[in-house]
Short mmCIF file of C-alpha atoms and ligand atoms in Angstrom, two decimals:
data_model
loop_
_atom_site.label_atom_id
_atom_site.label_comp_id
_atom_site.label_asym_id
_atom_site.label_seq_id
_atom_site.Cartn_x
_atom_site.Cartn_y
_atom_site.Cartn_z
CA MET A 11 -2.49 -30.37 27.47
CA SER A 12 -1.94 -31.54 24.16
CA GLU A 13 -1.20 -28.71 21.69
CA HIS A 14 -4.06 -26.45 20.18
CA THR A 15 -4.48 -27.44 16.63
CA VAL A 16 -7.17 -27.06 13.65
CA THR A 17 -7.97 -29.63 11.19
CA ILE A 18 -8.91 -28.99 7.62
CA THR A 19 -10.47 -31.51 5.32
CA ASP A 20 -10.62 -31.09 1.57
CA ASN A 21 -14.27 -32.45 1.12
CA LYS A 22 -13.10 -33.63 -2.68
CA THR A 23 -10.05 -35.64 -1.66
CA GLY A 24 -10.89 -36.38 2.17
CA LYS A 25 -7.12 -35.21 2.92
CA GLN A 26 -7.14 -33.72 6.19
CA LEU A 27 -4.24 -31.63 7.48
CA GLU A 28 -3.85 -30.77 11.13
CA LEU A 29 -2.54 -27.25 11.84
CA PRO A 30 -0.82 -25.73 15.12
CA VAL A 31 -2.50 -22.58 16.22
CA ARG A 32 -0.14 -20.26 17.10
CA GLN A 33 -1.14 -18.71 20.98
CA SER A 34 -1.93 -14.82 21.56
CA THR A 35 -1.32 -13.02 24.98
CA GLN A 36 -4.62 -11.32 24.14
CA GLY A 37 -7.19 -11.54 21.50
CA PRO A 38 -7.75 -13.94 18.48
CA CYS A 39 -5.08 -16.31 18.31
CA ALA A 40 -3.89 -17.39 14.85
CA VAL A 41 -3.92 -20.80 12.69
CA ASP A 42 -0.37 -21.55 11.15
CA ILE A 43 -0.97 -22.17 7.70
CA GLY A 44 2.89 -21.90 6.84
CA ARG A 45 2.69 -25.61 5.67
CA PHE A 46 -0.83 -25.13 3.65
CA TYR A 47 0.27 -24.97 0.29
CA ARG A 48 3.08 -27.59 0.29
CA GLU A 49 0.91 -30.00 2.29
CA MET A 50 -2.62 -29.24 0.44
CA GLY A 51 -1.55 -27.85 -3.17
CA PHE A 52 -3.93 -24.59 -2.34
CA PHE A 53 -3.44 -21.18 -1.75
CA THR A 54 -5.48 -19.11 1.41
CA TYR A 55 -7.16 -16.18 -0.32
CA ASP A 56 -8.08 -13.33 2.26
CA PRO A 57 -7.83 -10.13 -0.33
CA GLY A 58 -7.87 -6.95 2.00
CA PHE A 59 -6.87 -9.55 4.83
CA LEU A 60 -9.80 -9.94 6.72
CA SER A 61 -8.50 -13.11 8.82
CA THR A 62 -5.30 -12.96 7.87
CA ALA A 63 -2.16 -11.99 10.43
CA SER A 64 0.85 -10.88 8.70
CA CYS A 65 3.01 -11.37 11.44
CA GLN A 66 3.45 -11.90 15.02
CA SER A 67 3.87 -8.31 17.19
CA ALA A 68 4.41 -7.15 20.50
CA LEU A 69 3.51 -3.11 20.12
CA THR A 70 -0.01 -2.37 19.48
CA TYR A 71 -2.84 -4.40 20.49
CA LEU A 72 -6.49 -2.93 19.71
CA ASP A 73 -10.09 -4.87 20.13
CA GLY A 74 -12.47 -3.53 17.73
CA GLU A 75 -15.28 -5.07 19.60
CA GLN A 76 -14.49 -3.15 22.84
CA GLY A 77 -13.21 0.11 21.09
CA MET A 78 -10.14 -0.73 23.34
CA LEU A 79 -6.30 0.22 21.90
CA MET A 80 -2.96 -0.49 24.23
CA TYR A 81 0.49 0.56 23.16
CA ARG A 82 2.95 -2.56 24.48
CA GLY A 83 -0.16 -3.17 27.20
CA TYR A 84 -0.77 0.57 28.30
CA PRO A 85 -4.32 1.49 27.93
CA ILE A 86 -4.22 4.51 24.93
CA GLU A 87 -6.38 6.71 27.30
CA GLN A 88 -4.05 6.31 30.21
CA LEU A 89 -1.06 7.22 27.85
CA ALA A 90 -3.03 10.08 26.60
CA GLU A 91 -3.61 11.14 29.61
CA ARG A 92 -0.56 10.89 31.93
CA SER A 93 2.31 10.64 28.94
CA ASN A 94 3.70 12.89 26.29
CA PHE A 95 4.52 12.00 22.47
CA LEU A 96 8.41 11.54 23.12
CA GLU A 97 8.04 9.50 26.41
CA VAL A 98 5.79 7.09 24.54
CA ALA A 99 7.94 7.25 21.57
CA TYR A 100 10.69 5.64 23.94
CA MET A 101 8.59 3.11 25.34
CA MET A 102 7.30 2.29 21.76
CA LEU A 103 11.04 1.62 20.51
CA ASN A 104 12.63 0.30 23.75
CA SER A 105 9.53 -1.97 25.37
CA GLU A 106 9.81 0.00 28.57
CA LEU A 107 8.96 3.23 29.76
CA PRO A 108 12.01 5.46 30.47
CA ASP A 109 13.42 6.24 33.81
CA ARG A 110 14.02 9.96 34.19
CA GLN A 111 17.44 9.69 32.58
CA GLN A 112 16.73 7.83 29.83
CA LEU A 113 14.00 10.17 29.13
CA ASP A 114 16.49 13.06 28.92
CA GLU A 115 19.18 11.35 27.00
CA PHE A 116 16.21 10.55 24.44
CA THR A 117 14.80 13.79 24.22
CA ASP A 118 18.27 15.19 23.40
CA ILE A 119 19.31 13.25 20.68
CA ILE A 120 15.82 13.56 19.12
CA THR A 121 16.09 17.42 19.68
CA CYS A 122 19.64 17.46 18.30
CA HIS A 123 18.98 15.40 15.00
CA SER A 124 15.91 17.40 14.13
CA MET A 125 18.36 19.81 11.40
CA LEU A 126 18.50 18.82 8.06
CA ASN A 127 21.65 18.38 5.72
CA GLU A 128 21.85 21.87 4.05
CA THR A 129 21.71 20.50 0.79
CA LEU A 130 18.59 18.56 1.50
CA ASN A 131 17.13 21.57 2.71
CA ARG A 132 17.74 22.78 -0.85
CA LEU A 133 15.63 19.95 -2.60
CA PHE A 134 12.30 21.82 -1.44
CA ASN A 135 13.03 24.77 -3.97
CA GLY A 136 12.74 21.53 -6.68
CA PHE A 137 9.21 21.22 -5.89
CA HIS A 138 6.49 23.18 -7.67
CA HIS A 139 5.11 26.05 -5.84
CA ASP A 140 1.60 24.44 -5.28
CA ALA A 141 2.83 20.71 -4.87
CA HIS A 142 0.86 19.03 -2.11
CA PRO A 143 3.10 18.63 1.04
CA MET A 144 2.57 14.93 0.87
CA ALA A 145 3.97 14.38 -2.32
CA ILE A 146 7.09 16.64 -1.12
CA MET A 147 7.15 14.29 1.85
CA VAL A 148 7.18 10.97 -0.04
CA GLY A 149 10.21 12.76 -2.07
CA VAL A 150 12.27 13.81 0.90
CA VAL A 151 12.10 11.42 3.13
CA GLY A 152 12.91 8.91 0.60
CA SER A 153 16.03 10.95 -0.50
CA LEU A 154 16.98 10.93 3.43
CA SER A 155 18.96 7.60 2.08
CA ALA A 156 20.98 9.55 -0.25
CA PHE A 157 22.31 11.77 2.75
CA TYR A 158 22.73 9.40 5.42
CA HIS A 159 24.79 6.91 4.25
CA ASP A 160 25.61 6.13 7.97
CA SER A 161 22.65 4.44 8.90
CA THR A 162 21.56 2.63 5.98
CA ASP A 163 22.94 -0.73 6.82
CA ILE A 164 20.09 -2.71 8.10
CA ASN A 165 22.38 -5.28 9.74
CA ASN A 166 24.38 -3.24 12.14
CA LEU A 167 22.34 -2.14 15.25
CA ASP A 168 23.66 1.33 15.71
CA HIS A 169 22.85 1.78 11.76
CA ARG A 170 19.00 0.73 12.54
CA GLU A 171 18.65 3.21 16.03
CA ILE A 172 20.36 6.30 14.38
CA ALA A 173 17.90 5.95 11.43
CA ALA A 174 15.12 5.54 13.75
CA HIS A 175 16.28 8.52 15.91
CA ARG A 176 16.40 10.62 12.74
CA LEU A 177 13.54 9.80 11.51
CA ILE A 178 11.55 10.66 14.24
CA ALA A 179 13.45 13.96 14.52
CA LYS A 180 14.01 15.35 11.00
CA MET A 181 10.02 14.41 10.17
CA PRO A 182 8.45 17.38 11.62
CA THR A 183 11.41 19.85 9.98
CA ILE A 184 10.62 18.20 6.37
CA ALA A 185 6.96 18.65 7.44
CA ALA A 186 7.36 22.26 8.48
CA ALA A 187 9.82 22.86 5.27
CA SER A 188 6.89 21.74 2.97
CA TYR A 189 4.36 23.52 4.09
CA LYS A 190 6.77 26.67 3.77
CA HIS A 191 7.77 25.98 0.43
CA SER A 192 3.88 25.42 -0.38
CA ILE A 193 2.82 29.45 0.78
CA GLY A 194 6.29 30.78 -0.38
CA GLU A 195 7.96 31.62 3.39
CA PRO A 196 11.48 30.92 3.81
CA GLN A 197 12.40 27.70 5.57
CA VAL A 198 12.83 27.90 9.74
CA TYR A 199 15.34 26.45 11.33
CA PRO A 200 14.43 24.18 14.23
CA ASP A 201 15.13 25.84 17.89
CA ASN A 202 16.16 23.02 19.85
CA SER A 203 15.11 24.93 23.37
CA LEU A 204 11.44 23.88 22.37
CA SER A 205 9.52 20.94 23.01
CA TYR A 206 9.08 18.22 19.90
CA THR A 207 5.51 19.77 18.84
CA GLY A 208 6.38 23.47 19.95
CA ASN A 209 9.40 23.33 17.57
CA LEU A 210 6.89 21.65 14.96
CA LEU A 211 4.87 25.06 15.49
CA HIS A 212 7.74 27.04 15.63
CA MET A 213 9.15 25.91 12.19
CA MET A 214 5.41 25.94 10.49
CA PHE A 215 4.21 29.34 11.70
CA SER A 216 7.28 31.85 12.66
CA VAL A 217 8.65 34.36 10.24
CA PRO A 218 12.16 35.83 10.42
CA CYS A 219 10.62 39.22 10.51
CA GLU A 220 8.87 38.63 13.57
CA ASN A 221 8.73 37.03 17.07
CA TYR A 222 7.02 33.72 17.56
CA GLU A 223 5.47 32.13 20.94
CA VAL A 224 4.41 28.92 20.97
CA ASP A 225 0.92 28.48 22.22
CA PRO A 226 0.68 25.97 24.98
CA ILE A 227 -2.80 24.97 24.39
CA ALA A 228 -1.53 23.90 20.88
CA GLU A 229 1.73 22.69 21.76
CA LYS A 230 -0.60 20.24 24.10
CA ALA A 231 -3.04 19.72 21.81
CA LEU A 232 -0.69 18.41 18.78
CA ASP A 233 1.08 16.32 21.48
CA LEU A 234 -2.02 14.43 22.47
CA ILE A 235 -2.97 13.93 18.78
CA PHE A 236 0.64 12.62 17.99
CA ILE A 237 0.18 10.05 20.97
CA LEU A 238 -3.03 8.95 19.42
CA HIS A 239 -1.75 8.73 15.96
CA MET A 240 1.59 7.10 16.81
CA ASP A 241 0.76 2.94 15.88
CA HIS A 242 -2.01 1.28 14.84
CA GLU A 243 -0.98 -2.15 14.59
CA GLN A 244 -0.98 -3.27 11.11
CA ASN A 245 -2.85 -1.03 9.36
CA ALA A 246 -2.39 -0.48 5.19
CA SER A 247 0.88 2.14 5.73
CA THR A 248 2.09 -0.16 8.71
CA SER A 249 2.06 -3.29 6.47
CA THR A 250 3.57 -1.33 3.65
CA VAL A 251 6.45 -0.10 5.62
CA ARG A 252 6.91 -3.86 6.91
CA LEU A 253 6.59 -5.52 3.23
CA ALA A 254 9.07 -2.73 2.05
CA GLY A 255 11.44 -3.28 4.76
CA SER A 256 11.19 -7.04 4.68
CA SER A 257 13.20 -6.73 1.26
CA HIS A 258 15.87 -5.13 3.31
CA ALA A 259 15.54 -1.61 1.64
CA ASN A 260 16.83 0.80 3.80
CA PRO A 261 14.91 2.36 6.62
CA PHE A 262 14.37 5.97 4.91
CA ALA A 263 12.91 4.35 1.42
CA CYS A 264 10.43 1.92 3.67
CA ILE A 265 9.14 5.32 5.54
CA ALA A 266 8.82 6.82 2.52
CA SER A 267 6.80 3.83 1.29
CA GLY A 268 4.78 4.41 4.67
CA ILE A 269 3.73 7.84 3.27
CA ALA A 270 2.80 6.91 -0.01
CA ALA A 271 0.05 4.46 1.58
CA LEU A 272 -1.08 6.70 4.14
CA TRP A 273 -1.55 9.69 1.86
CA GLY A 274 -4.82 7.79 0.56
CA PRO A 275 -8.21 9.14 1.68
CA ALA A 276 -9.20 5.56 2.92
CA HIS A 277 -6.58 5.76 5.35
CA GLY A 278 -4.76 8.97 6.69
CA GLY A 279 -6.35 11.12 3.85
CA ALA A 280 -9.53 11.23 5.90
CA ASN A 281 -8.72 13.68 8.12
CA GLU A 282 -8.21 16.14 4.90
CA ALA A 283 -11.05 14.76 3.38
CA VAL A 284 -13.55 15.11 6.35
CA LEU A 285 -12.93 18.97 6.42
CA ASN A 286 -13.62 19.27 2.52
CA MET A 287 -16.75 17.04 3.31
CA LEU A 288 -17.85 19.38 6.07
CA ASN A 289 -17.44 22.40 3.91
CA GLU A 290 -19.06 20.67 0.65
CA ILE A 291 -22.22 19.95 3.24
CA GLY A 292 -21.95 23.52 4.49
CA ASP A 293 -24.81 23.62 6.67
CA VAL A 294 -26.59 21.75 9.10
CA SER A 295 -30.09 22.12 7.02
CA ASN A 296 -27.81 19.89 4.11
CA VAL A 297 -26.85 16.83 6.77
CA PRO A 298 -29.51 14.35 5.72
CA ARG A 299 -28.95 14.75 2.19
CA PHE A 300 -25.73 13.71 2.31
CA ILE A 301 -26.55 11.12 4.81
CA ALA A 302 -28.74 9.90 2.19
CA ARG A 303 -25.78 10.16 -0.21
CA ALA A 304 -23.65 7.85 2.16
CA LYS A 305 -26.41 5.09 2.17
CA ASP A 306 -27.06 5.01 -1.67
CA LYS A 307 -25.17 2.21 -2.69
CA SER A 308 -25.53 3.89 -6.64
CA ASP A 309 -23.85 6.87 -5.37
CA SER A 310 -19.37 6.75 -4.36
CA PHE A 311 -19.90 9.21 -1.62
CA ARG A 312 -19.02 8.22 1.79
CA LEU A 313 -19.26 9.90 5.15
CA MET A 314 -15.86 10.41 5.40
CA GLY A 315 -14.38 10.00 9.35
CA PHE A 316 -16.58 7.18 9.65
CA GLY A 317 -16.19 3.77 10.04
CA HIS A 318 -12.87 1.58 10.54
CA ARG A 319 -11.61 -2.16 9.32
CA VAL A 320 -11.29 -3.26 12.93
CA TYR A 321 -13.32 -0.51 15.16
CA LYS A 322 -16.65 -1.93 15.50
CA ASN A 323 -17.59 0.22 18.09
CA TYR A 324 -16.65 3.48 19.18
CA ASP A 325 -13.06 4.39 17.97
CA PRO A 326 -11.46 5.26 21.72
CA ARG A 327 -9.30 7.48 19.88
CA ALA A 328 -12.20 9.22 18.54
CA ARG A 329 -13.45 9.71 22.46
CA ILE A 330 -10.43 10.99 23.03
CA ILE A 331 -9.81 13.55 20.54
CA ARG A 332 -13.51 14.52 20.44
CA GLU A 333 -13.03 16.19 24.00
CA MET A 334 -9.81 18.13 23.19
CA CYS A 335 -11.54 19.50 19.97
CA HIS A 336 -14.20 20.93 22.43
CA GLU A 337 -11.17 22.70 24.50
CA VAL A 338 -9.21 23.76 21.95
CA LEU A 339 -12.49 25.15 20.12
CA ALA A 340 -13.36 26.76 23.29
CA LYS A 341 -9.89 28.10 24.10
CA LEU A 342 -8.41 29.03 20.54
CA GLY A 343 -11.74 29.52 18.68
CA ASP A 344 -14.75 31.79 19.26
CA GLY A 345 -16.75 28.51 20.58
CA ASN A 346 -18.82 28.52 17.98
CA ASP A 347 -16.89 26.95 14.50
CA PRO A 348 -19.66 26.31 12.50
CA LEU A 349 -17.97 23.37 11.14
CA PHE A 350 -17.50 21.66 14.88
CA GLU A 351 -21.51 22.68 15.07
CA LEU A 352 -22.01 20.65 11.81
CA ALA A 353 -19.72 18.01 12.50
CA LEU A 354 -21.44 17.42 15.86
CA ARG A 355 -24.73 17.43 13.96
CA LEU A 356 -23.76 15.17 11.10
CA GLU A 357 -22.21 12.69 14.56
CA GLU A 358 -25.52 12.58 16.09
CA ILE A 359 -27.53 12.04 13.42
CA ALA A 360 -25.41 9.34 11.56
CA LEU A 361 -25.29 7.26 15.32
CA ASN A 362 -28.78 7.40 15.50
CA ASP A 363 -29.52 6.21 11.68
CA GLU A 364 -30.40 2.32 11.12
CA TYR A 365 -27.95 2.36 8.48
CA PHE A 366 -24.62 3.33 10.44
CA ILE A 367 -26.13 1.34 13.45
CA ALA A 368 -26.54 -2.04 11.78
CA ARG A 369 -22.80 -1.29 10.09
CA LYS A 370 -21.44 -0.46 13.56
CA LEU A 371 -20.30 2.72 11.72
CA TYR A 372 -19.18 4.91 14.04
CA PRO A 373 -16.56 8.53 14.18
CA ASN A 374 -13.07 7.57 13.98
CA VAL A 375 -10.26 9.42 15.12
CA ASP A 376 -10.08 11.55 11.62
CA PHE A 377 -13.32 12.84 11.96
CA TYR A 378 -12.09 15.18 14.99
CA SER A 379 -8.33 15.44 14.31
CA GLY A 380 -9.02 17.41 11.27
CA LEU A 381 -11.39 20.32 13.27
CA ILE A 382 -8.27 20.82 15.97
CA TYR A 383 -5.94 21.20 13.14
CA ARG A 384 -8.16 23.56 11.91
CA ALA A 385 -8.30 25.31 15.07
CA LEU A 386 -4.57 25.73 15.03
CA GLY A 387 -4.50 27.41 12.12
CA ILE A 388 -3.19 24.00 10.14
CA PRO A 389 -4.39 24.19 6.52
CA ALA A 390 -5.95 20.60 5.41
CA ASN A 391 -3.76 19.85 2.85
CA MET A 392 -1.00 19.48 5.93
CA PHE A 393 -3.35 17.14 7.93
CA THR A 394 -2.01 13.84 6.52
CA VAL A 395 1.24 15.51 6.75
CA MET A 396 0.78 15.67 10.41
CA PHE A 397 -0.59 12.44 11.39
CA ALA A 398 2.73 11.04 9.06
CA ILE A 399 4.97 12.78 11.86
CA ALA A 400 3.31 10.80 14.60
CA ARG A 401 2.99 7.77 12.85
CA THR A 402 6.64 7.81 11.92
CA VAL A 403 7.36 6.46 15.57
CA GLY A 404 5.01 3.26 14.74
CA TRP A 405 6.46 2.72 11.42
CA VAL A 406 10.07 2.61 12.78
CA ALA A 407 8.95 0.64 15.70
CA GLN A 408 7.10 -1.93 13.88
CA TRP A 409 10.11 -2.03 11.06
CA GLN A 410 13.04 -2.47 14.15
CA GLU A 411 10.89 -5.25 15.39
CA MET A 412 10.54 -7.04 11.80
CA ILE A 413 14.22 -6.68 10.79
CA GLY A 414 14.94 -7.87 14.52
CA GLU A 415 13.67 -11.04 14.02
CA ASP A 416 15.06 -14.41 13.68
CA ASN A 417 13.44 -15.55 10.96
CA GLN A 418 12.33 -12.45 9.13
CA ARG A 419 12.08 -13.48 5.52
CA ILE A 420 11.10 -11.08 2.64
CA GLY A 421 7.19 -10.96 2.60
CA ARG A 422 5.65 -12.43 -0.91
CA PRO A 423 1.81 -13.05 -0.59
CA ARG A 424 0.69 -15.72 -3.43
CA GLN A 425 -2.73 -14.97 -5.50
CA LEU A 426 -5.52 -16.46 -7.05
CA TYR A 427 -4.77 -16.77 -10.69
CA VAL A 428 -7.67 -15.45 -13.02
CA GLY A 429 -6.14 -14.65 -16.52
CA PRO A 430 -6.38 -16.56 -19.49
CA ILE A 431 -4.66 -19.95 -19.81
CA ARG A 432 -1.38 -20.91 -21.72
CA ARG A 433 -1.97 -19.40 -25.94
CA ASP A 434 0.10 -18.50 -28.57
CA TYR A 435 1.29 -15.41 -29.72
CA VAL A 436 -0.51 -14.26 -32.97
CA GLU A 437 1.41 -12.39 -35.29
CA ILE A 438 0.12 -8.60 -35.77
CA SER A 439 -1.11 -9.28 -39.33
CA GLN A 440 -2.97 -11.85 -38.43
CA ARG A 441 -4.67 -10.18 -35.22
N1 CMC B 15 -20.23 6.27 5.00
C1 CMC B 15 -21.16 5.34 4.26
N2 CMC B 15 -21.09 3.98 4.62
C2 CMC B 15 -20.10 3.26 5.00
C3 CMC B 15 -18.86 4.20 5.26
C4 CMC B 15 -18.94 5.25 5.13
N3 CMC B 15 -17.61 6.26 5.89
N4 CMC B 15 -17.84 3.17 5.49
C5 CMC B 15 -18.51 1.74 5.26
N5 CMC B 15 -19.56 1.98 5.01
C6 CMC B 15 -20.59 1.02 4.49
C7 CMC B 15 -20.05 0.24 3.50
O1 CMC B 15 -20.89 0.78 2.09
C8 CMC B 15 -20.52 -1.26 3.47
O2 CMC B 15 -22.13 -1.48 3.16
P1 CMC B 15 -22.52 -2.66 2.54
O3 CMC B 15 -22.26 -3.62 3.79
O4 CMC B 15 -24.29 -2.17 2.66
O5 CMC B 15 -21.98 -3.09 1.56
C9 CMC B 15 -20.00 -1.61 4.92
O6 CMC B 15 -20.09 -0.24 5.95
C10 CMC B 15 -18.88 -2.15 5.51
O7 CMC B 15 -18.02 -1.23 4.72
P2 CMC B 15 -16.55 -1.95 4.17
O8 CMC B 15 -16.28 -0.50 2.95
O9 CMC B 15 -16.61 -3.33 3.72
O10 CMC B 15 -15.54 -1.75 5.63
P3 CMC B 15 -14.13 -1.74 5.13
O11 CMC B 15 -13.76 -2.35 6.70
O12 CMC B 15 -13.86 -2.29 3.69
O13 CMC B 15 -13.73 -0.08 5.28
C11 CMC B 15 -12.97 2.20 5.86
C12 CMC B 15 -13.23 0.59 6.05
C13 CMC B 15 -12.25 3.01 6.88
C14 CMC B 15 -12.29 2.07 4.80
C15 CMC B 15 -14.34 2.55 5.34
O14 CMC B 15 -15.39 2.32 6.63
C16 CMC B 15 -14.39 3.96 4.95
O15 CMC B 15 -14.21 3.89 3.45
N6 CMC B 15 -14.21 4.97 5.87
C17 CMC B 15 -14.16 6.34 5.26
C18 CMC B 15 -12.68 6.79 5.36
C19 CMC B 15 -12.13 6.74 6.40
O16 CMC B 15 -12.59 7.50 7.19
N7 CMC B 15 -10.86 6.18 6.64
C20 CMC B 15 -10.02 6.64 7.76
C21 CMC B 15 -9.96 5.18 8.61
S1 CMC B 15 -9.38 5.81 10.17
C22 CMC B 15 -7.89 6.32 10.24
C23 CMC B 15 -6.96 5.26 9.36
O17 CMC B 15 -7.09 4.06 9.23
O18 CMC B 15 -6.19 6.17 8.71
#
């Protein structure tokens, strides 16, 4: 059978170019346009990457029309129900699920890397007391490269692996320290007898003068949310990590750039924005007014937690997390959280509204995650930080995958220039 190709014709000159189609294992194939500019003299134009695959990857597959998400071929529903965060993390980094010994070793490694260099611990005090924890995260994670010189050589496999482990291990410690700084409480050191999420809760909520018991429901809920948030193929923050990494910047700097990209309300910042929005709506009786605002093109208001660039069907993560949300609120809340009631009403109205139906705007994962975090006592400005902890695994795995490629090249998009054509400088006295 002949190779699959696509032929492009320039209807001005009649010139044709036959381009190879790269085969995927699942989902759309991709026309390889690498030769396009050289042969035809055009760039391709695709702002927002609506039709452009920026890389090839064996990590995550999602089908937006079907509402399907898989990590290395495993459906997210199975991982959410039967696995745990560190096991999935191992699988993302090492391609296959671990056996018992591999999982124990990996868990030990991540656990024993949880402490921060003591000088780095002091860095937090340099931030203003009301700094947003995401601002602290960007700064502190970037500064890891100033402390761990023995893991910044990206050409050294061992360095890459240690950096990956350190980032995954230290992220909860940095997140909790950012939180403690913002509320004026002393930092709490990690307790390596606890699980990954149990330790995070311990570092966030225990104080030196009292005993703290990790709530197993909270620990399980966080573990589940972290699995759901672990990776999502080439989203804005992951693409940022890959682009930064393509220049051979060190891994800590790359992950810091991912955290910065995640912060925006159109991306990871949406979970915080959802809660702010629900508070702003305030009461079920106000829902129709806000729905009307979301539909009004002259109003910049959008329903936060609704819509997705890729999912044009129910976000599978939202389906899983919605159930967890009910469970957590029933067990930890009084079961009658007015914001949850409000969220459900909003969801119901939006799902039956012609505007949202026509545009295939469904609730996304962030619509519910904020409600769970809230029930766990996690403040809104920490929501995106939680997302960053989980997504670190995906960022690191994607970064590893890219650096390990045979023909890895620096990412360097082209542009359609629409500025002034050549003109001469005019002296200021003559302008
Ligand atoms: N509320 C009201 N209208 C919306 C919304 C919304 N949340 N989202 C999209 N639309 C409309 C939009 O106005 C446009 O309408 P029209 O065709 O009449 O001009 C149409 O739907 C398509 O929207 P788009 O902006 O072209 O879609 P996009 O793929 O560029 O944006 C999005 C995707 C997620 C940025 C957007 O849906 C949005 O801003 N949602 C709210 C923020 C949010 O929840 N973000 C979290 C995303 S999931 C987690 C993550 O990725 O981190």
